[in-house]
Amino acid sequence: MSKRKAPQGDNPNKDICDILIELAANERNVNRNIHKSNVYRKAASILSKHPTRVTSGAEAKTLNGIGTQIAKKINEILSTGKLAKLDKIRASESSQAIIFLTEVSGIGPAAARKLADEGITTLDDLKKNEEKLNHHQKIGVKHFFDFQQRIPRSEMVQLQDIAFSHIHSVDPQFIATVCGSFRRGAVSSGDIDILLGHPTYSSVDTKKPPYIKSIVKTMEEAGFVTDSLSLGESKFMGVCVLPPTKTEAATDEGAACVPPPTKTEAATDEGAACVLPPTKTGEAKEKPVHRRIDIRLVPIDQYFVGLLYFTGSDMFNKTMRSHALDQGFTLNEYSVRPVGDTGVPGEAIPVTSEEEVFDILNYPFKKPEERNL
Ligand code: 8GT
Ligand code: MN
Ligand code: MN
């Protein structure tokens, strides 16, 4: 997953949401309490959709997903303009180091704590201690500033076109969809998530076809894919880049790219391209930014359940899964199955569209743009 989440637009409770999101990151990355992290995230998500400024914790508590503890914190924020708990976290050097380290692609909460305990807390420290990093983490360090930047939708469309042309040059029969935040209509995305299927590959086939490897090879040869983070039979995680424009290709290779100032989680929407200093002709040229790309191959009979899962948001998926359980079904990235009285899931129900999944679960259909929970 990409580590920066899409910011919200108009939100009269933005300051409170920002605090809740920071608390969620602290629970996930420092305390490694995923449950608490999700509680904060859910509360922030609910509050971000509330059309008016809340005037008390009690009022916030009437919203489904905000409990007593969070209501108390909202009261404190409303009366003092800040939250003592967060000030304490911000004052803790080790917490700050861990939170920074987890912003590097490939460094999870456990690795971050280990590195911080060894005194490795900055990007420079990471560069000086490369031998302590695995391959993914090294690439995360190499492209740290690039991966911090969100991808504007216009670039997502370009990346999609190039990726699909490579995919279809391997075999025109491939069915590919860009999922994730792009499919949900986001103005900018953290990465490009491609779901892939082929009409002749289904879950009855015991052997997985080598499609991912062929496609990645084609993309590497074309210079579109520049690094691989992990490459398996059903999943590729890597790095891609737009081809350089003609003028850029002609400019000095060694010119340093100036990273944009560090942004807070929800600060700005557009993925600012990295700006090169003016060239001899006096014009500032934009250097293409390296982007994270995920490709996932699924058997064709699991394509639509996979589409639902890979489109997210992950919060929406959680809600939908718990609704499924209420309705006596179990839903995951592979299938939707009825759960019998004994609690044992039955056979996967065949589906040929996302709509059918919603129908089966007796859940009103939500277009991808309505799944931004
Ligand atoms: P983004 O714009 O920040 O990339 O937002 P996104 O596109 O919604 O998030 P993503 O992290 O790229 O994940 C897209 C979808 O992929 C999620 O909705 C989720 O269902 C699914 N997903 C994976 N792997 C993982 C994973 O390791 N972590 C998470 N959180 N989601 C994952 O396929
Ligand atoms: Mn992703
Ligand atoms: Mn994504």
Coordinates of C-alpha atoms and ligand atoms in Angstrom, one line a residue:
M1 CA 0.0 0.0 0.0
S2 CA 1.1 3.5 -0.4
K3 CA 1.6 5.3 2.8
R4 CA 0.1 8.8 2.3
K5 CA -3.7 9.0 2.2
A6 CA -5.8 11.3 0.0
P7 CA -6.5 14.6 1.7
Q8 CA -10.1 15.7 2.2
G9 CA -11.5 18.8 0.5
D10 CA -14.0 21.0 2.2
N11 CA -14.1 19.9 5.8
P12 CA -15.2 22.2 8.7
N13 CA -13.7 19.7 11.2
K14 CA -10.3 19.4 9.4
D15 CA -8.2 20.4 12.5
I16 CA -9.8 17.6 14.6
C17 CA -9.5 15.1 11.7
D18 CA -5.8 15.9 11.3
I19 CA -5.2 15.2 15.0
L20 CA -7.1 11.9 14.8
I21 CA -5.1 10.9 11.8
E22 CA -1.9 11.7 13.6
L23 CA -3.0 9.7 16.6
A24 CA -3.9 6.8 14.2
A25 CA -0.4 6.9 12.7
N26 CA 1.1 6.8 16.2
E27 CA -1.0 3.8 17.2
R28 CA -0.1 1.9 14.1
N29 CA 3.6 2.7 13.8
V30 CA 4.8 3.4 17.3
N31 CA 2.5 1.3 19.5
R32 CA 1.7 -1.2 16.8
N33 CA -1.9 -1.3 17.9
I34 CA -3.8 -1.7 14.6
H35 CA -7.2 -1.9 16.3
K36 CA -6.8 1.5 18.1
S37 CA -5.3 2.9 14.9
N38 CA -8.4 1.8 12.9
V39 CA -10.7 3.3 15.6
Y40 CA -9.0 6.7 15.1
R41 CA -9.0 6.4 11.4
K42 CA -12.7 5.5 11.3
A43 CA -13.6 8.4 13.5
A44 CA -11.6 10.8 11.3
S45 CA -13.3 9.4 8.2
I46 CA -16.8 9.8 9.7
L47 CA -16.0 13.3 11.0
S48 CA -14.5 14.4 7.7
K49 CA -17.9 13.7 6.0
H50 CA -19.8 15.7 8.6
P51 CA -21.1 18.9 6.9
T52 CA -20.9 21.2 9.9
R53 CA -18.5 22.1 12.6
V54 CA -19.1 20.0 15.7
T55 CA -19.6 22.1 18.8
S56 CA -19.0 19.4 21.5
G57 CA -17.7 15.9 22.1
A58 CA -21.3 15.0 22.9
E59 CA -22.5 16.1 19.5
A60 CA -19.7 14.2 17.8
K61 CA -20.6 11.1 19.8
T62 CA -24.0 11.0 18.1
L63 CA -22.2 10.0 14.9
N64 CA -21.8 6.3 14.5
G65 CA -18.1 5.5 14.9
I66 CA -17.2 8.1 17.5
G67 CA -17.1 6.8 21.1
T68 CA -16.6 8.2 24.6
Q69 CA -12.8 8.4 24.5
I70 CA -12.7 10.2 21.2
A71 CA -15.6 12.5 22.3
K72 CA -13.5 13.5 25.3
K73 CA -10.5 14.3 23.1
I74 CA -12.8 16.4 20.8
N75 CA -13.9 18.4 23.9
E76 CA -10.3 19.0 24.8
I77 CA -9.4 20.2 21.3
L78 CA -12.5 22.4 21.1
S79 CA -11.7 24.1 24.5
T80 CA -7.9 24.4 24.3
G81 CA -7.2 24.2 20.6
K82 CA -4.9 21.3 21.1
L83 CA -4.5 17.8 22.6
A84 CA -2.0 17.2 25.4
K85 CA -1.6 13.5 24.3
L86 CA -0.5 14.6 20.9
D87 CA 1.9 17.2 22.2
K88 CA 3.5 14.5 24.2
I89 CA 3.9 12.3 21.2
R90 CA 5.3 15.1 19.2
A91 CA 7.8 15.9 21.9
S92 CA 9.1 12.3 21.9
E93 CA 12.1 12.0 19.8
S94 CA 11.9 8.2 19.5
S95 CA 8.2 8.4 18.4
Q96 CA 9.0 11.0 15.8
A97 CA 11.9 8.9 14.5
I98 CA 9.7 5.8 14.2
I99 CA 7.0 7.8 12.5
F100 CA 9.5 9.2 10.0
L101 CA 11.1 5.9 9.3
T102 CA 7.8 4.2 8.5
E103 CA 7.3 6.8 5.8
V104 CA 10.1 5.0 3.8
S105 CA 8.6 2.4 1.5
G106 CA 9.5 -1.0 2.9
I107 CA 10.0 0.1 6.5
G108 CA 7.2 -1.2 8.7
P109 CA 6.6 -0.4 12.4
A110 CA 8.9 -3.3 13.6
A111 CA 11.8 -2.4 11.4
A112 CA 11.4 1.3 12.2
R113 CA 11.7 0.6 16.0
K114 CA 14.7 -1.6 15.5
L115 CA 16.5 1.0 13.4
A116 CA 15.5 3.8 15.8
D117 CA 16.9 1.7 18.7
E118 CA 20.2 1.5 16.8
G119 CA 20.2 5.3 16.5
I120 CA 19.3 5.3 12.8
T121 CA 16.7 8.1 12.7
T122 CA 17.2 10.2 9.6
L123 CA 17.4 9.8 5.8
D124 CA 21.1 10.4 6.0
D125 CA 21.5 7.7 8.7
L126 CA 19.6 5.3 6.4
K127 CA 21.9 6.1 3.5
K128 CA 25.0 5.6 5.7
N129 CA 23.7 2.2 6.9
E130 CA 22.5 0.7 3.7
E131 CA 23.8 -2.7 4.7
K132 CA 21.1 -2.9 7.4
L133 CA 18.3 -2.4 4.8
N134 CA 16.7 -5.0 2.5
H135 CA 16.2 -4.5 -1.2
H136 CA 12.8 -2.9 -0.9
Q137 CA 14.0 -0.5 1.8
K138 CA 17.0 0.5 -0.2
I139 CA 14.7 1.5 -3.1
G140 CA 12.4 3.3 -0.6
V141 CA 15.4 5.4 0.5
K142 CA 16.6 6.0 -3.1
H143 CA 13.2 7.3 -4.2
F144 CA 12.2 8.8 -0.8
F145 CA 11.3 12.2 -2.1
D146 CA 9.6 10.9 -5.3
F147 CA 7.4 8.5 -3.3
Q148 CA 6.3 11.3 -1.0
Q149 CA 4.7 13.1 -3.9
R150 CA 1.2 12.2 -4.9
I151 CA 0.4 11.4 -8.6
P152 CA -1.9 14.0 -10.3
R153 CA -4.8 12.3 -12.1
S154 CA -3.6 13.5 -15.5
E155 CA -0.3 11.6 -14.9
M156 CA -2.2 8.6 -13.7
V157 CA -4.0 8.6 -17.1
Q158 CA -0.7 8.7 -18.9
L159 CA 0.8 5.9 -16.7
Q160 CA -2.4 3.9 -17.3
D161 CA -2.1 4.2 -21.1
I162 CA 1.6 3.2 -21.2
A163 CA 1.0 0.3 -18.8
F164 CA -1.9 -1.0 -20.8
S165 CA -0.1 -0.7 -24.1
H166 CA 2.7 -2.9 -22.6
I167 CA 0.2 -5.4 -21.2
H168 CA -1.6 -5.7 -24.5
S169 CA 1.6 -6.0 -26.4
V170 CA 2.2 -9.2 -24.5
D171 CA -1.3 -10.4 -25.2
P172 CA -4.3 -8.3 -26.4
Q173 CA -6.7 -10.6 -24.5
F174 CA -5.6 -9.3 -21.1
I175 CA -8.3 -7.6 -19.1
A176 CA -6.7 -4.8 -17.0
T177 CA -8.2 -2.2 -14.7
V178 CA -6.5 0.6 -12.7
C179 CA -8.1 0.3 -9.3
G180 CA -7.3 2.0 -5.9
S181 CA -7.9 5.6 -5.4
F182 CA -7.8 6.3 -9.2
R183 CA -10.9 4.2 -9.8
R184 CA -12.6 6.0 -6.9
G185 CA -12.1 9.2 -8.8
A186 CA -9.3 10.7 -6.7
V187 CA -7.7 13.9 -8.0
S188 CA -4.4 12.4 -7.0
S189 CA -3.1 9.0 -6.0
G190 CA -0.3 7.5 -4.0
D191 CA 0.5 4.8 -6.5
I192 CA -0.9 3.0 -9.5
D193 CA -2.8 -0.3 -8.8
I194 CA -3.4 -2.6 -11.8
L195 CA -5.7 -5.6 -11.6
L196 CA -5.1 -8.1 -14.3
G197 CA -7.0 -11.1 -15.6
H198 CA -6.9 -13.3 -18.7
P199 CA -10.0 -15.2 -20.2
T200 CA -8.1 -18.5 -20.3
Y201 CA -6.8 -18.4 -16.7
S202 CA -9.3 -19.4 -14.0
S203 CA -9.1 -20.7 -10.4
V204 CA -9.5 -24.4 -11.6
D205 CA -6.0 -24.1 -13.2
T206 CA -3.5 -25.5 -10.8
K207 CA -0.5 -23.9 -12.4
K208 CA -0.2 -20.1 -12.4
P209 CA 0.7 -18.7 -15.9
P210 CA 3.9 -16.6 -16.0
Y211 CA 2.0 -13.5 -17.2
I212 CA 3.3 -11.1 -14.5
K213 CA 6.9 -11.9 -15.3
S214 CA 6.4 -11.5 -19.1
I215 CA 4.7 -8.2 -18.6
V216 CA 7.2 -6.8 -16.1
K217 CA 10.1 -7.9 -18.4
T218 CA 8.4 -6.0 -21.3
M219 CA 8.0 -2.9 -19.1
E220 CA 11.6 -3.1 -17.9
E221 CA 13.0 -3.4 -21.4
A222 CA 11.0 -0.3 -22.4
G223 CA 12.4 1.7 -19.4
F224 CA 8.9 2.1 -17.9
V225 CA 9.6 -0.1 -14.9
T226 CA 12.9 0.9 -13.3
D227 CA 13.0 -1.1 -10.1
S228 CA 11.4 -4.3 -8.7
L229 CA 10.4 -4.5 -5.0
S230 CA 8.9 -7.9 -5.2
L231 CA 8.0 -10.1 -8.1
G232 CA 5.8 -13.2 -7.8
E233 CA 3.5 -15.2 -9.9
S234 CA 0.4 -13.2 -8.9
K235 CA 1.8 -9.9 -7.6
F236 CA 4.4 -7.4 -8.7
M237 CA 5.4 -4.4 -6.6
G238 CA 7.8 -2.0 -8.3
V239 CA 8.6 1.4 -9.6
C240 CA 7.8 3.0 -12.9
V241 CA 8.4 6.4 -14.6
L242 CA 7.0 8.3 -17.5
P243 CA 9.5 8.6 -20.4
P244 CA 11.5 11.8 -20.4
T245 CA 10.3 14.5 -22.6
K246 CA 12.7 15.3 -25.6
T247 CA 14.1 18.6 -24.1
E248 CA 14.7 16.9 -20.8
A249 CA 16.6 14.0 -22.3
A250 CA 18.9 16.6 -23.8
T251 CA 19.6 18.4 -20.6
D252 CA 22.4 17.8 -18.1
E253 CA 21.9 14.4 -16.4
G254 CA 23.7 15.4 -13.3
A255 CA 21.4 18.4 -12.4
A256 CA 20.1 18.0 -8.9
C257 CA 16.4 17.7 -8.3
V258 CA 15.1 20.0 -5.6
P259 CA 12.7 18.2 -3.4
P260 CA 9.5 20.0 -2.5
P261 CA 9.2 21.0 1.2
T262 CA 7.9 18.2 3.4
K263 CA 4.2 18.2 3.6
T264 CA 1.9 17.1 6.4
E265 CA -0.5 14.3 5.7
A266 CA -3.4 16.4 4.4
A267 CA -1.6 19.5 3.5
T268 CA -2.0 19.6 -0.3
D269 CA -3.6 17.7 -3.0
E270 CA -1.5 18.0 -6.1
G271 CA 1.6 15.9 -6.7
A272 CA 4.0 18.6 -7.3
A273 CA 6.6 17.6 -9.9
C274 CA 10.2 17.8 -8.9
V275 CA 11.6 21.0 -10.4
L276 CA 15.0 21.1 -12.0
P277 CA 17.1 24.3 -11.8
P278 CA 16.8 26.4 -15.0
T279 CA 18.9 25.1 -17.9
K280 CA 21.2 27.1 -20.1
T281 CA 18.3 28.3 -22.2
G282 CA 16.8 29.6 -18.9
E283 CA 13.8 27.4 -18.8
A284 CA 13.0 25.2 -15.8
K285 CA 12.4 21.6 -16.9
E286 CA 10.4 19.1 -15.0
K287 CA 12.0 15.7 -14.4
P288 CA 9.6 12.8 -14.3
V289 CA 9.0 11.5 -10.8
H290 CA 9.4 7.8 -10.0
R291 CA 6.1 6.2 -9.0
R292 CA 5.1 3.1 -7.1
I293 CA 3.2 0.5 -9.2
D294 CA 1.4 -2.6 -8.1
I295 CA 0.1 -5.3 -10.5
R296 CA -2.0 -8.1 -9.3
L297 CA -3.1 -11.1 -11.4
V298 CA -6.3 -12.9 -10.5
P299 CA -8.1 -15.9 -12.0
I300 CA -10.9 -14.6 -14.3
D301 CA -13.7 -16.1 -12.1
Q302 CA -12.3 -14.0 -9.2
Y303 CA -11.9 -10.9 -11.2
F304 CA -14.9 -9.0 -9.9
V305 CA -14.5 -9.8 -6.3
G306 CA -10.8 -8.8 -6.8
L307 CA -11.9 -5.6 -8.5
L308 CA -14.0 -4.7 -5.5
Y309 CA -11.2 -5.5 -3.1
F310 CA -8.4 -3.7 -5.0
T311 CA -10.6 -0.6 -5.5
G312 CA -11.1 -0.1 -1.8
S313 CA -10.9 2.0 0.1
D314 CA -9.6 -0.4 2.7
M315 CA -12.0 1.2 5.2
F316 CA -14.9 0.6 2.7
N317 CA -13.8 -3.0 2.4
K318 CA -13.9 -3.4 6.1
T319 CA -17.4 -2.0 6.3
M320 CA -18.5 -4.2 3.5
R321 CA -17.0 -7.4 5.0
S322 CA -18.7 -6.8 8.3
H323 CA -22.0 -6.2 6.5
A324 CA -21.4 -9.5 4.6
L325 CA -21.0 -11.4 7.9
D326 CA -24.2 -9.8 9.3
Q327 CA -25.9 -11.2 6.1
G328 CA -24.5 -14.7 6.6
F329 CA -21.7 -14.4 4.0
T330 CA -17.9 -14.2 4.1
L331 CA -16.3 -11.8 1.7
N332 CA -12.5 -11.6 1.0
E333 CA -10.3 -10.7 -2.0
Y334 CA -11.0 -14.0 -3.7
S335 CA -14.6 -14.9 -3.2
V336 CA -18.0 -14.4 -1.6
R337 CA -19.3 -17.5 0.2
P338 CA -22.3 -18.3 2.3
V339 CA -21.6 -19.2 5.9
G340 CA -23.8 -22.1 7.2
D341 CA -25.2 -22.6 10.7
T342 CA -22.0 -24.5 11.6
G343 CA -20.0 -21.4 10.7
V344 CA -18.2 -23.2 7.9
P345 CA -18.1 -21.2 4.6
G346 CA -19.6 -22.9 1.6
E347 CA -18.6 -22.8 -2.1
A348 CA -17.8 -19.5 -3.8
I349 CA -20.8 -17.9 -5.4
P350 CA -20.1 -17.3 -9.1
V351 CA -20.2 -13.5 -9.9
T352 CA -19.8 -11.7 -13.2
S353 CA -19.9 -8.1 -12.1
E354 CA -19.3 -6.0 -8.9
E355 CA -23.1 -5.3 -8.9
E356 CA -23.8 -8.9 -8.3
V357 CA -21.6 -9.0 -5.2
F358 CA -23.6 -6.0 -3.8
D359 CA -26.9 -7.9 -4.7
I360 CA -25.8 -11.1 -3.0
L361 CA -25.0 -9.2 0.2
N362 CA -28.2 -7.1 0.0
Y363 CA -26.1 -4.0 0.1
P364 CA -27.1 -0.9 -2.0
F365 CA -24.7 -0.6 -4.9
K366 CA -22.0 2.0 -4.4
K367 CA -20.2 3.4 -7.4
P368 CA -16.4 3.5 -7.0
E369 CA -16.5 7.2 -6.3
E370 CA -18.9 6.5 -3.4
R371 CA -16.4 4.1 -1.7
N372 CA -14.1 6.8 -0.3
L373 CA -14.7 5.9 3.3
Ligands
8GT1 P1 -3.5 5.7 -2.5 O1 -3.9 6.8 -3.4 O2 -2.8 6.2 -1.3 O3 -2.7 4.6 -3.2 O4 -4.8 5.0 -2.0 P2 -5.4 3.6 -2.3 O5 -5.2 3.3 -3.8 O6 -6.8 3.5 -1.8 O7 -4.6 2.6 -1.4 P3 -3.6 1.4 -1.8 O8 -2.8 1.2 -0.5 O9 -2.9 1.5 -3.0 O10 -4.5 0.1 -1.8 C1 -5.5 -0.1 -2.8 C2 -6.3 -1.2 -2.4 O11 -5.5 -2.4 -2.4 C3 -6.9 -1.2 -1.0 O12 -8.1 -0.7 -1.0 C4 -6.8 -2.6 -0.4 O13 -8.1 -3.2 -0.5 C5 -5.9 -3.3 -1.4 N1 -4.6 -3.7 -0.7 C6 -3.8 -4.6 -1.3 N2 -2.7 -4.8 -0.5 C7 -2.8 -4.0 0.5 C8 -2.0 -3.8 1.7 O14 -0.9 -4.4 1.8 N3 -2.4 -2.9 2.6 C9 -3.6 -2.2 2.3 N4 -4.0 -1.3 3.2 N5 -4.4 -2.4 1.3 C10 -4.0 -3.3 0.4 O15 -4.0 -5.1 -2.4
MN2 MN -1.2 0.1 -4.0
MN3 MN -3.2 3.0 -4.6

